[in-house]
PDB file of N, CA and C in Angstrom:
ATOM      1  N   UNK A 152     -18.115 -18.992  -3.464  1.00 73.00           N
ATOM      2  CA  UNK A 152     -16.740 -18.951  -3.007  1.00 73.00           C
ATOM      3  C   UNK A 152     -16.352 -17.497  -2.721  1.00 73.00           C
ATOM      4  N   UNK A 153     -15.505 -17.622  -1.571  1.00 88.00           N
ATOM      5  CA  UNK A 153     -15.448 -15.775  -1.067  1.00 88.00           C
ATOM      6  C   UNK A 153     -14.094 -15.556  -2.060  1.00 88.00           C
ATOM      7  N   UNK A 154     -14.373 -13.983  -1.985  1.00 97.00           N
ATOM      8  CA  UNK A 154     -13.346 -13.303  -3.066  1.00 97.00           C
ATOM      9  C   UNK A 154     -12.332 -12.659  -1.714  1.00 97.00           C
ATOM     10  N   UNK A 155     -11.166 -12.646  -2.123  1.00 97.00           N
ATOM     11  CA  UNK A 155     -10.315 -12.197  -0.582  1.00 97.00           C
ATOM     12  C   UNK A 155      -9.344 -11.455  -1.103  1.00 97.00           C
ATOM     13  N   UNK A 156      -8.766 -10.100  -0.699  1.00 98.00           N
ATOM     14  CA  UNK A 156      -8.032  -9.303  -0.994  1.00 98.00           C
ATOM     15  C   UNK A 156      -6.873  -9.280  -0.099  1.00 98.00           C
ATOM     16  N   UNK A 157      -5.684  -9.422  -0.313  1.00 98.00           N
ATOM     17  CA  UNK A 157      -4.489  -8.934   0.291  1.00 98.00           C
ATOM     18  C   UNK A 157      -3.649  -7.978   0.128  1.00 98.00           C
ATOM     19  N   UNK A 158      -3.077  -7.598   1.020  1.00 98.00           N
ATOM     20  CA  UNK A 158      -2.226  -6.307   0.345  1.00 98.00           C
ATOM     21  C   UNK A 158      -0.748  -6.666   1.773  1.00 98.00           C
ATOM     22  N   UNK A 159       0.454  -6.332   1.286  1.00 98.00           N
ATOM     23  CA  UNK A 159       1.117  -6.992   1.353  1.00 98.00           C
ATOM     24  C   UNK A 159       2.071  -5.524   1.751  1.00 98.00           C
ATOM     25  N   UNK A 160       3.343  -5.575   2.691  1.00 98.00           N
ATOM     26  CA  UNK A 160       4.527  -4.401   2.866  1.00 98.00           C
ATOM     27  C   UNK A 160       5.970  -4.879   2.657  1.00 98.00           C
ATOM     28  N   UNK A 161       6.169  -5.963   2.028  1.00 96.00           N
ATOM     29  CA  UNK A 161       7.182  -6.583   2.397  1.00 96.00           C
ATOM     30  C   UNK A 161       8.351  -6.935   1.257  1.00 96.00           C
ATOM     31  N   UNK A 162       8.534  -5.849   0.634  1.00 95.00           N
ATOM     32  CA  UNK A 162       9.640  -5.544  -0.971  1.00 95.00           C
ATOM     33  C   UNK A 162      11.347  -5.003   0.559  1.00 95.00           C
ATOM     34  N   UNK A 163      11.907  -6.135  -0.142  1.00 94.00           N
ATOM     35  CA  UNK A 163      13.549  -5.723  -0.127  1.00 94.00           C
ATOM     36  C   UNK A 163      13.864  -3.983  -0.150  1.00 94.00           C
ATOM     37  N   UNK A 164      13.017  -3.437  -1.463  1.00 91.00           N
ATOM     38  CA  UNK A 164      13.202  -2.079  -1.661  1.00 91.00           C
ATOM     39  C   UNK A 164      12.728  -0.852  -1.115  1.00 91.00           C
ATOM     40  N   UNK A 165      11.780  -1.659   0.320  1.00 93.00           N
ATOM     41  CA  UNK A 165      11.014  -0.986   0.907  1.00 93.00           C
ATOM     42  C   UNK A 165      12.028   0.003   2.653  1.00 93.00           C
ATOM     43  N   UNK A 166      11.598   1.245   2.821  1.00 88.00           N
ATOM     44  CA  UNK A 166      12.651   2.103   3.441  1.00 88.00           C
ATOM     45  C   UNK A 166      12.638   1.462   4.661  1.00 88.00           C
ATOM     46  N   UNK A 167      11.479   0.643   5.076  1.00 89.00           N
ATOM     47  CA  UNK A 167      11.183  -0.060   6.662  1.00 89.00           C
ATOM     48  C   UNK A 167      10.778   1.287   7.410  1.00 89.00           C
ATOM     49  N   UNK A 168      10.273   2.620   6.655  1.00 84.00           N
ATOM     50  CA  UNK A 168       9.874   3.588   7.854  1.00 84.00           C
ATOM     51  C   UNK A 168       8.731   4.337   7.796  1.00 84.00           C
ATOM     52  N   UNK A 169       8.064   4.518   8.477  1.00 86.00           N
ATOM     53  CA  UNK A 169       6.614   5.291   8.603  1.00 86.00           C
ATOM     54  C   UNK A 169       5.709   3.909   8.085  1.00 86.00           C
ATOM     55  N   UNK A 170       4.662   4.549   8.248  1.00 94.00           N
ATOM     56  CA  UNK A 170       3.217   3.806   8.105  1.00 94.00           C
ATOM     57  C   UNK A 170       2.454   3.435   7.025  1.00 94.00           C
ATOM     58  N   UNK A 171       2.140   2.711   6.048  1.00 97.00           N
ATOM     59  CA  UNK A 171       0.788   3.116   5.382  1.00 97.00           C
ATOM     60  C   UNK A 171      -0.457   2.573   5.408  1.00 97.00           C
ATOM     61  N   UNK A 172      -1.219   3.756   5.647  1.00 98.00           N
ATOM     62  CA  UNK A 172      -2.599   3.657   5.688  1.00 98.00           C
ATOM     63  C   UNK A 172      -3.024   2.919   4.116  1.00 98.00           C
ATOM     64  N   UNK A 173      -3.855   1.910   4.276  1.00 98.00           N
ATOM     65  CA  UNK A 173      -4.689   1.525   3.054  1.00 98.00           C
ATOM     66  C   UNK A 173      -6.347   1.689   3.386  1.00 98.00           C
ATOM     67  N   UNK A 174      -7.032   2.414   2.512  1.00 98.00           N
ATOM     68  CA  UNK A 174      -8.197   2.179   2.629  1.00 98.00           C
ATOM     69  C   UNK A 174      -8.859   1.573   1.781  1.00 98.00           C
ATOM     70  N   UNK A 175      -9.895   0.246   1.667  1.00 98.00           N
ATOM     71  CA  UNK A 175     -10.864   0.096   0.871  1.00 98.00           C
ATOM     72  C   UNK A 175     -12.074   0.662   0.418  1.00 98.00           C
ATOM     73  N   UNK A 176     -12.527   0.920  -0.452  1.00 98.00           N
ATOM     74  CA  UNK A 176     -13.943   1.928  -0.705  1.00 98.00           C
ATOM     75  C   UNK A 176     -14.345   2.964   0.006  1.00 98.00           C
ATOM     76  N   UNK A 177     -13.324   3.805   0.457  1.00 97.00           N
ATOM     77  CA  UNK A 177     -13.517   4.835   1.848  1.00 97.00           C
ATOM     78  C   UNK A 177     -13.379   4.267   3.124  1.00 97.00           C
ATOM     79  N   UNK A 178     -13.446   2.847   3.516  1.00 97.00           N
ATOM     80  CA  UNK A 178     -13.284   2.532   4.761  1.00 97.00           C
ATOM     81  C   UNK A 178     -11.961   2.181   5.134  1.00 97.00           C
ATOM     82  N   UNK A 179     -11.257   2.242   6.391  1.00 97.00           N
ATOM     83  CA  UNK A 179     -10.155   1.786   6.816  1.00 97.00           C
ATOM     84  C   UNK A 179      -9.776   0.317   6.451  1.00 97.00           C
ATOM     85  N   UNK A 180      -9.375  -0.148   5.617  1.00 98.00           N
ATOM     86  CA  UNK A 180      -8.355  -1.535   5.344  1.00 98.00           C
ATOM     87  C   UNK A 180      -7.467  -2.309   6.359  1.00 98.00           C
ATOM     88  N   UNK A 181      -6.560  -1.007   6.781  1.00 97.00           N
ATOM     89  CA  UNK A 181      -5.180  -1.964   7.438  1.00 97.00           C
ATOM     90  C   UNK A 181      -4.673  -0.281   7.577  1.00 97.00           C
ATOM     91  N   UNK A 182      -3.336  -0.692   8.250  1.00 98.00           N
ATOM     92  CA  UNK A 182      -2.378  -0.056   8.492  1.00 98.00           C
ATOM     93  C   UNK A 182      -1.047  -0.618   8.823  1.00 98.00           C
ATOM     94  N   UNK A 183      -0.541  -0.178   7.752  1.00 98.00           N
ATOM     95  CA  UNK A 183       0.510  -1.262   7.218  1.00 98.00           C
ATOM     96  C   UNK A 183       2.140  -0.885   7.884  1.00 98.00           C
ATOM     97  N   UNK A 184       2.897  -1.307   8.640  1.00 97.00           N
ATOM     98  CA  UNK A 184       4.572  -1.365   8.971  1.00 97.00           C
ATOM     99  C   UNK A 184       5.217  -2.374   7.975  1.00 97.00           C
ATOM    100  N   UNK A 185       6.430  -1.920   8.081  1.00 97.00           N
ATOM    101  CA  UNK A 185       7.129  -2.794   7.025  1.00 97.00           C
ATOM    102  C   UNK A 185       7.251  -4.416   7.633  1.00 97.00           C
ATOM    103  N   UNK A 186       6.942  -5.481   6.606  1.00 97.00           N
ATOM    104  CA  UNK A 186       6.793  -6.616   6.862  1.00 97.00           C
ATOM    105  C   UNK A 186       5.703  -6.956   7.599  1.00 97.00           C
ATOM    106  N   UNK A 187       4.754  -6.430   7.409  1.00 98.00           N
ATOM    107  CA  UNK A 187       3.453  -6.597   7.672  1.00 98.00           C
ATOM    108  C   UNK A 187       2.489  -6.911   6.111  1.00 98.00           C
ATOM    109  N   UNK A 188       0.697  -7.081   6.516  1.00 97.00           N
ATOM    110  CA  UNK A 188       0.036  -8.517   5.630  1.00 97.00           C
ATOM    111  C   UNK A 188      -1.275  -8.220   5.954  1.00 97.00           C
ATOM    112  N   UNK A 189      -2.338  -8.145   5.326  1.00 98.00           N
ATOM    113  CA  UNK A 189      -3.942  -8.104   5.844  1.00 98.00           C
ATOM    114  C   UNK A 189      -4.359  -8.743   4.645  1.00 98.00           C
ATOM    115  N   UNK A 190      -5.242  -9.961   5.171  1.00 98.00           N
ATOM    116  CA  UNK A 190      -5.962 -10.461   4.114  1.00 98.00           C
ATOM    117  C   UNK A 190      -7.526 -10.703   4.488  1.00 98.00           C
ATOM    118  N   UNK A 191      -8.729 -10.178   3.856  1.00 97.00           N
ATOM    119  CA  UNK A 191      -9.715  -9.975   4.061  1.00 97.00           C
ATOM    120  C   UNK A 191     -10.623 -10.495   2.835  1.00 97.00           C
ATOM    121  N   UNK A 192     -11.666 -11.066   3.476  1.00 97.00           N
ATOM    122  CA  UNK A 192     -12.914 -11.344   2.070  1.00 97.00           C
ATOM    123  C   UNK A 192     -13.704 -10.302   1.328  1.00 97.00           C
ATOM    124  N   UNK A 193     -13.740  -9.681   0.568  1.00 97.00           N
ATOM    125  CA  UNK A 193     -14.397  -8.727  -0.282  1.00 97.00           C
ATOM    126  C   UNK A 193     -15.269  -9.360  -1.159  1.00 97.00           C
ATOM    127  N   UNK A 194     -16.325  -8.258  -1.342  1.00 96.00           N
ATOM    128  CA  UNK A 194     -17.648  -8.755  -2.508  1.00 96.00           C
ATOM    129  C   UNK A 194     -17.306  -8.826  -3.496  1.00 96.00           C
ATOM    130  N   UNK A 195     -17.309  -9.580  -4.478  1.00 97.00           N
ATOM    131  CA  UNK A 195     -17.212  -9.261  -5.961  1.00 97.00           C
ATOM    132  C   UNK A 195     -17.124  -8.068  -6.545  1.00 97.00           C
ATOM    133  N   UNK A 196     -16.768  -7.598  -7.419  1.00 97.00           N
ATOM    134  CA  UNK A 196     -17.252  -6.023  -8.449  1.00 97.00           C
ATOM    135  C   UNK A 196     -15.922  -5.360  -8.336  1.00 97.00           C
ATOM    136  N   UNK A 197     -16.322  -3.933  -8.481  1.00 98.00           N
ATOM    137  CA  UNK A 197     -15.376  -2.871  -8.941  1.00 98.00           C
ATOM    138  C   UNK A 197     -14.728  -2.368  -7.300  1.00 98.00           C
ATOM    139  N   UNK A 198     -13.692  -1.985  -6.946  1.00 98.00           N
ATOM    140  CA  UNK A 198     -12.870  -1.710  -5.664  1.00 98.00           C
ATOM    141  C   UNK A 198     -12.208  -0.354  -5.871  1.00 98.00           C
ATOM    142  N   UNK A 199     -12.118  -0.162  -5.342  1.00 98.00           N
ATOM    143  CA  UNK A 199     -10.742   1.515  -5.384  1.00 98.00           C
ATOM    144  C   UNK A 199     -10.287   1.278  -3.822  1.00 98.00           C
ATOM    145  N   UNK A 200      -8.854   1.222  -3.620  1.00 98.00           N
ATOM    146  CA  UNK A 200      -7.809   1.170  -2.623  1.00 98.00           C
ATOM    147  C   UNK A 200      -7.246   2.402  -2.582  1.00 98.00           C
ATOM    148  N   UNK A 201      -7.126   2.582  -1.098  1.00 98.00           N
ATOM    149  CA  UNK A 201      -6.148   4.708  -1.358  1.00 98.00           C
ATOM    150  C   UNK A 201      -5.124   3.947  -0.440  1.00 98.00           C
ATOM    151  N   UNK A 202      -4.199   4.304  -1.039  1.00 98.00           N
ATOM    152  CA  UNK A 202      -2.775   4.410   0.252  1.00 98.00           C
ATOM    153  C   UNK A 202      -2.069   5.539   0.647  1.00 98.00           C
ATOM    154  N   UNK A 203      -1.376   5.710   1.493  1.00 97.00           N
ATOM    155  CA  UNK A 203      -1.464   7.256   2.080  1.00 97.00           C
ATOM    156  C   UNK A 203      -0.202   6.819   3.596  1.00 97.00           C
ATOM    157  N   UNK A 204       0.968   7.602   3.150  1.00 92.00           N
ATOM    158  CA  UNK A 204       1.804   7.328   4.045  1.00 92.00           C
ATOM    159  C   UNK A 204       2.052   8.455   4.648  1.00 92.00           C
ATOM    160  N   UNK A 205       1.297   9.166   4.394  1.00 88.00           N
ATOM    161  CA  UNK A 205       1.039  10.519   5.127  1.00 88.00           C
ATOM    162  C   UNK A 205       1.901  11.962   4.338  1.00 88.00           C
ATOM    163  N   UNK A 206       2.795  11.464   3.196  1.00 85.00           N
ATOM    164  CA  UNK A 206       3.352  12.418   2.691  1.00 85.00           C
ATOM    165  C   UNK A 206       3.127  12.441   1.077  1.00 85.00           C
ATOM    166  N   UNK A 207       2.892  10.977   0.649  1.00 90.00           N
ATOM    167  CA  UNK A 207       2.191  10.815  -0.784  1.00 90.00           C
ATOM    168  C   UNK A 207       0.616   9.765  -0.797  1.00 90.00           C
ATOM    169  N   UNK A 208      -0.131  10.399  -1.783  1.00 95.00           N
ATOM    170  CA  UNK A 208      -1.264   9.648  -1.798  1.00 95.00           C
ATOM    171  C   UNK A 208      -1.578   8.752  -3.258  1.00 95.00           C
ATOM    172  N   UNK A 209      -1.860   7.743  -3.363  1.00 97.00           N
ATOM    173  CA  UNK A 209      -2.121   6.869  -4.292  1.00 97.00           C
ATOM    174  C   UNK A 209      -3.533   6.103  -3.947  1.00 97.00           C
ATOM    175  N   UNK A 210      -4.332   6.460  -5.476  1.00 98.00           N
ATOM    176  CA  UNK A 210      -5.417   5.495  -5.394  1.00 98.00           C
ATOM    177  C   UNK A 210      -5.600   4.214  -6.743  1.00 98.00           C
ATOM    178  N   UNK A 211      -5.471   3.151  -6.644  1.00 97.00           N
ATOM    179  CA  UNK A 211      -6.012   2.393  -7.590  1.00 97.00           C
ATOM    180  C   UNK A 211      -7.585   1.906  -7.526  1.00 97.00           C
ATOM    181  N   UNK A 212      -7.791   1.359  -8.667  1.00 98.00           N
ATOM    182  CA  UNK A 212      -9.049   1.390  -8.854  1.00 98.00           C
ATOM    183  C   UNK A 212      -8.904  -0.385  -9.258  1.00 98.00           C
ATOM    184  N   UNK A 213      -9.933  -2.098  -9.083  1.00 98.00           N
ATOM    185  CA  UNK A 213      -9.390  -2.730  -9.582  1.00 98.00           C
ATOM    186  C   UNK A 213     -10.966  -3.653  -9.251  1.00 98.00           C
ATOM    187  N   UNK A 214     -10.728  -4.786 -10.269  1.00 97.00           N
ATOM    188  CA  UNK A 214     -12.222  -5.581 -10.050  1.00 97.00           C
ATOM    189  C   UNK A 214     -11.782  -7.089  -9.673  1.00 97.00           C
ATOM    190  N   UNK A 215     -12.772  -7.447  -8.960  1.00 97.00           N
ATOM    191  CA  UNK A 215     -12.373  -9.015  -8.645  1.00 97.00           C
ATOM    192  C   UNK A 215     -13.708  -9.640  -8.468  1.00 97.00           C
ATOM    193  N   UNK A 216     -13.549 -10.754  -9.165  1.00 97.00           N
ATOM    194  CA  UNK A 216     -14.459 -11.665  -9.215  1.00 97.00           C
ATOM    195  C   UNK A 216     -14.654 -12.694  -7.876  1.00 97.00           C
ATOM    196  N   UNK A 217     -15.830 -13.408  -8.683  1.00 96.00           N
ATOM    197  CA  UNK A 217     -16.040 -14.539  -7.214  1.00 96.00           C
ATOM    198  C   UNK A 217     -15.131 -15.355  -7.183  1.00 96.00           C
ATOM    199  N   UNK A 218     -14.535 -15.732  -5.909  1.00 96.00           N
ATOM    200  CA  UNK A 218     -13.526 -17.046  -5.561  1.00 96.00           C
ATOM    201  C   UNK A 218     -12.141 -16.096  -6.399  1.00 96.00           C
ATOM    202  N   UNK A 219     -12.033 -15.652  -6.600  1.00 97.00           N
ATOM    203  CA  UNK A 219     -10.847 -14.801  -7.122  1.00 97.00           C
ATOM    204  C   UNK A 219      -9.971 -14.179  -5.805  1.00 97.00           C
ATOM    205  N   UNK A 220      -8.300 -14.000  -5.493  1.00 97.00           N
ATOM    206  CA  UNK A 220      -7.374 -13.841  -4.824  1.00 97.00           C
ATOM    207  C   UNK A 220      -6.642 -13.371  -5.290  1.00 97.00           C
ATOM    208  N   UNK A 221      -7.075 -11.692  -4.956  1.00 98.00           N
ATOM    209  CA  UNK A 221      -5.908 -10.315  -5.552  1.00 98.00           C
ATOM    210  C   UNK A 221      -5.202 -10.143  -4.260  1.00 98.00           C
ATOM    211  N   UNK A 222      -3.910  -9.907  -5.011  1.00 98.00           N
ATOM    212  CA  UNK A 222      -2.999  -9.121  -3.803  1.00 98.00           C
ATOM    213  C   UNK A 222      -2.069  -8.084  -4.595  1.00 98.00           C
ATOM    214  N   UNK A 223      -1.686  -7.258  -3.714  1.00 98.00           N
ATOM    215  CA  UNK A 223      -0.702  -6.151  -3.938  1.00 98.00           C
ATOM    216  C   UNK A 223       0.424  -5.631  -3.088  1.00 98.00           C
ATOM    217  N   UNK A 224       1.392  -5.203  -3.277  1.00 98.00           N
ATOM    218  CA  UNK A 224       2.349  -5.311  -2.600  1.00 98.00           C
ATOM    219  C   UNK A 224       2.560  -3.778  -3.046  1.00 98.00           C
ATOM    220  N   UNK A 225       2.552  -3.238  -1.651  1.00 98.00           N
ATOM    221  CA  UNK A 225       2.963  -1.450  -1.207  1.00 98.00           C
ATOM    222  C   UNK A 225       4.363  -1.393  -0.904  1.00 98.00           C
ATOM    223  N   UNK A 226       4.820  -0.547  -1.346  1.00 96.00           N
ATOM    224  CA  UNK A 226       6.205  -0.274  -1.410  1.00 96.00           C
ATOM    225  C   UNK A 226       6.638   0.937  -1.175  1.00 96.00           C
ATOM    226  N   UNK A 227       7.149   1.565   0.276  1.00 92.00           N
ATOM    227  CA  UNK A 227       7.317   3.088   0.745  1.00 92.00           C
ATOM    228  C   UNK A 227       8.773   3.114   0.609  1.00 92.00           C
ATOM    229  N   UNK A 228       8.979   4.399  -0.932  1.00 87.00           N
ATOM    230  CA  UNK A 228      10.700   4.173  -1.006  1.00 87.00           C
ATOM    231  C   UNK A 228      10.941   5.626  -0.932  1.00 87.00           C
ATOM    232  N   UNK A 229      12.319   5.708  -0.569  1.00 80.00           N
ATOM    233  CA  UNK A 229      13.023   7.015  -1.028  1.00 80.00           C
ATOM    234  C   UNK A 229      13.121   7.778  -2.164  1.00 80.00           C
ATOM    235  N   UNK A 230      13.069   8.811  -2.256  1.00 68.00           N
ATOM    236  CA  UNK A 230      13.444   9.678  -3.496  1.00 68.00           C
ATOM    237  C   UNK A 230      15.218   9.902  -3.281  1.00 68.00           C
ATOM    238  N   UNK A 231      15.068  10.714  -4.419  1.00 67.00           N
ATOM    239  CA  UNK A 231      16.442  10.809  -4.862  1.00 67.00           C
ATOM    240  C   UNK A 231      17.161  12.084  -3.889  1.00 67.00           C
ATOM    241  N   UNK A 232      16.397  12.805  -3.109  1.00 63.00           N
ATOM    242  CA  UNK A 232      16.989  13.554  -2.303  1.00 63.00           C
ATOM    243  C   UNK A 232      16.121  13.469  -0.501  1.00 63.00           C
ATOM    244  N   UNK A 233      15.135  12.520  -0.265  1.00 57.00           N
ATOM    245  CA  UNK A 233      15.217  11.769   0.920  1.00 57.00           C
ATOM    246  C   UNK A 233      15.891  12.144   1.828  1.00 57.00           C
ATOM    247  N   UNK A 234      17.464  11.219   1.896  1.00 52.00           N
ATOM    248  CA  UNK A 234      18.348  10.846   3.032  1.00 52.00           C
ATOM    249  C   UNK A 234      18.734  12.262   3.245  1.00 52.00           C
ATOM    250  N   UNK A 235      19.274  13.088   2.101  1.00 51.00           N
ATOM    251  CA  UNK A 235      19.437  14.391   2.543  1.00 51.00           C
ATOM    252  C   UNK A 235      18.533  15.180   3.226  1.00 51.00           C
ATOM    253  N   UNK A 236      17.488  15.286   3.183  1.00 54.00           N
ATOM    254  CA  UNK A 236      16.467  16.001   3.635  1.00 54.00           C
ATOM    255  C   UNK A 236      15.900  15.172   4.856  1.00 54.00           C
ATOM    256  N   UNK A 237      16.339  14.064   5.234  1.00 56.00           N
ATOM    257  CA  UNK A 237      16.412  13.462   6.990  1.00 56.00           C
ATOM    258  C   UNK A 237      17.506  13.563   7.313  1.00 56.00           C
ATOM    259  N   UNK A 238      18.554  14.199   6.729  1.00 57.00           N
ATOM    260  CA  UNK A 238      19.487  14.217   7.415  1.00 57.00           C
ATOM    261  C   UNK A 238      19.699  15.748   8.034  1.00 57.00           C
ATOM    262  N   UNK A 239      19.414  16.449   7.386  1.00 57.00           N
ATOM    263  CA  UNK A 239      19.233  18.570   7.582  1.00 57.00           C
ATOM    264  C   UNK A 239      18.310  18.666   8.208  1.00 57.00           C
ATOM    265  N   UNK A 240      17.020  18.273   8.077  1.00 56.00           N
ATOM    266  CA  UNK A 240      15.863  18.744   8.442  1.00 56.00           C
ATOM    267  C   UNK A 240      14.869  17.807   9.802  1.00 56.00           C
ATOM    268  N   UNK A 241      15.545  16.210   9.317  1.00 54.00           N
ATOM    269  CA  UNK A 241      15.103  15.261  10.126  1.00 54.00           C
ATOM    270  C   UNK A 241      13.764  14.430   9.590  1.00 54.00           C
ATOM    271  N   UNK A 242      13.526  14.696   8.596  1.00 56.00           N
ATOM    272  CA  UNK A 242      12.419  14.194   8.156  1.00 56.00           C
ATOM    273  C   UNK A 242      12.567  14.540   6.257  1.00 56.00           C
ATOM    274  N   UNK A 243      11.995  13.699   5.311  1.00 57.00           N
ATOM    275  CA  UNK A 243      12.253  13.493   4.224  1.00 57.00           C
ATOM    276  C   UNK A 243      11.038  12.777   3.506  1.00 57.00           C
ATOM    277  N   UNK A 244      10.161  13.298   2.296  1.00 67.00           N
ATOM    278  CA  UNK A 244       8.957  12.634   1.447  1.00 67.00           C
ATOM    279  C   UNK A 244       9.715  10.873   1.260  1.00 67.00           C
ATOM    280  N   UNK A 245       8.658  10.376   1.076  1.00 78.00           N
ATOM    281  CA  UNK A 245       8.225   8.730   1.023  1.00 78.00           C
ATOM    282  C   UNK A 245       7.876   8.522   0.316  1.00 78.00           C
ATOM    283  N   UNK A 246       8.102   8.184  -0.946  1.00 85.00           N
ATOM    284  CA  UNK A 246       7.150   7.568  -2.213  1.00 85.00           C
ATOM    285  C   UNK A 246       6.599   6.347  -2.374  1.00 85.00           C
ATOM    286  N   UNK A 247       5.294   6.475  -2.904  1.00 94.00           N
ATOM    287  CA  UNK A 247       4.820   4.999  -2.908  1.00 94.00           C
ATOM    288  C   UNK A 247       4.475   4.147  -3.914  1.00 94.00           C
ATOM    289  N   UNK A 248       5.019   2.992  -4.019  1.00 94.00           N
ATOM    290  CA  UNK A 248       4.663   2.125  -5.553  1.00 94.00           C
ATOM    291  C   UNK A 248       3.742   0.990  -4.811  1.00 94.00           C
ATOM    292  N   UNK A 249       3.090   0.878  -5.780  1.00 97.00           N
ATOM    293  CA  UNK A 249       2.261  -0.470  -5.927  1.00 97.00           C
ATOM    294  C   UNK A 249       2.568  -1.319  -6.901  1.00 97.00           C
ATOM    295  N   UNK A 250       2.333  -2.675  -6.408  1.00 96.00           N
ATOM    296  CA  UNK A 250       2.675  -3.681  -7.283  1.00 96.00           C
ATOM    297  C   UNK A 250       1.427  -4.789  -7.093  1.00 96.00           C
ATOM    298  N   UNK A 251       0.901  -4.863  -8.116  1.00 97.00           N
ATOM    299  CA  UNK A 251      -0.425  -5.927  -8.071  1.00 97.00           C
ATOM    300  C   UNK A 251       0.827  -7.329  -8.590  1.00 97.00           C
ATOM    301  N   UNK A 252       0.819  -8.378  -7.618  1.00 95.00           N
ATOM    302  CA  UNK A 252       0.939  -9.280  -7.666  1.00 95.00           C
ATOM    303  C   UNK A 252       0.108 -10.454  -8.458  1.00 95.00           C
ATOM    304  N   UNK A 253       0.901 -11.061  -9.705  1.00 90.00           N
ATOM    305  CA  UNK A 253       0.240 -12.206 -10.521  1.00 90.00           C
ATOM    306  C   UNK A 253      -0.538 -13.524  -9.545  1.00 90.00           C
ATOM    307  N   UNK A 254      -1.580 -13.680 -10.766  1.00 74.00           N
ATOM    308  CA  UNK A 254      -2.541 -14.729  -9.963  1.00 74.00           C
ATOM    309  C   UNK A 254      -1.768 -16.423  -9.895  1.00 74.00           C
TER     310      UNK A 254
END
């Protein structure tokens, strides 16, 4: 039974702006807009995911078995001084949470 990974953009709390890159094991994953979805079959074993919205970088590390269906949900939010700093400058850091979604 194939093992299939999803990763998911689509949190209420999410800013709806810029991109994130996900990579699997060094290779390109997806490239994620808000309300966007990639779901793909992966081998069994140990994984590491990088996400990267071009201003913060996050890597998890995570294992999945056979016939097993992980997903995670990326979340590109504001900081606490953001809007100010797109509003002076035009551009403002993006923070990123992950949320591994229950089986």
């Amino acid at each position: 039974m194939a093992s299939r990974l999803t990763v998911t953009r689509n949190s209420p709390a999410d800013v709806q702006q810029r991109q994130v890159i996900v990579k699997l094991d060094g290779e390109r994953f997806a490239v994620l807009l808000y309300e966007q979805s990639v779901t793909r079959e992966i081998e069994p074993g140990d994984h590491q995911l990088r996400f990267d919205n071009t201003w913060v970088k996050k890597t998890i590390e995570f294992h999945i078995t056979d016939g097993e269906q992980v997903v995670y949900n990326v979340i590109n939010r504001a900081g606490r001084l953001t809007w100010w700093m797109v509003a002076a400058l035009g551009a403002g850091p993006m923070y990123l949470t992950i949320e591994r979604q229950p089986a």
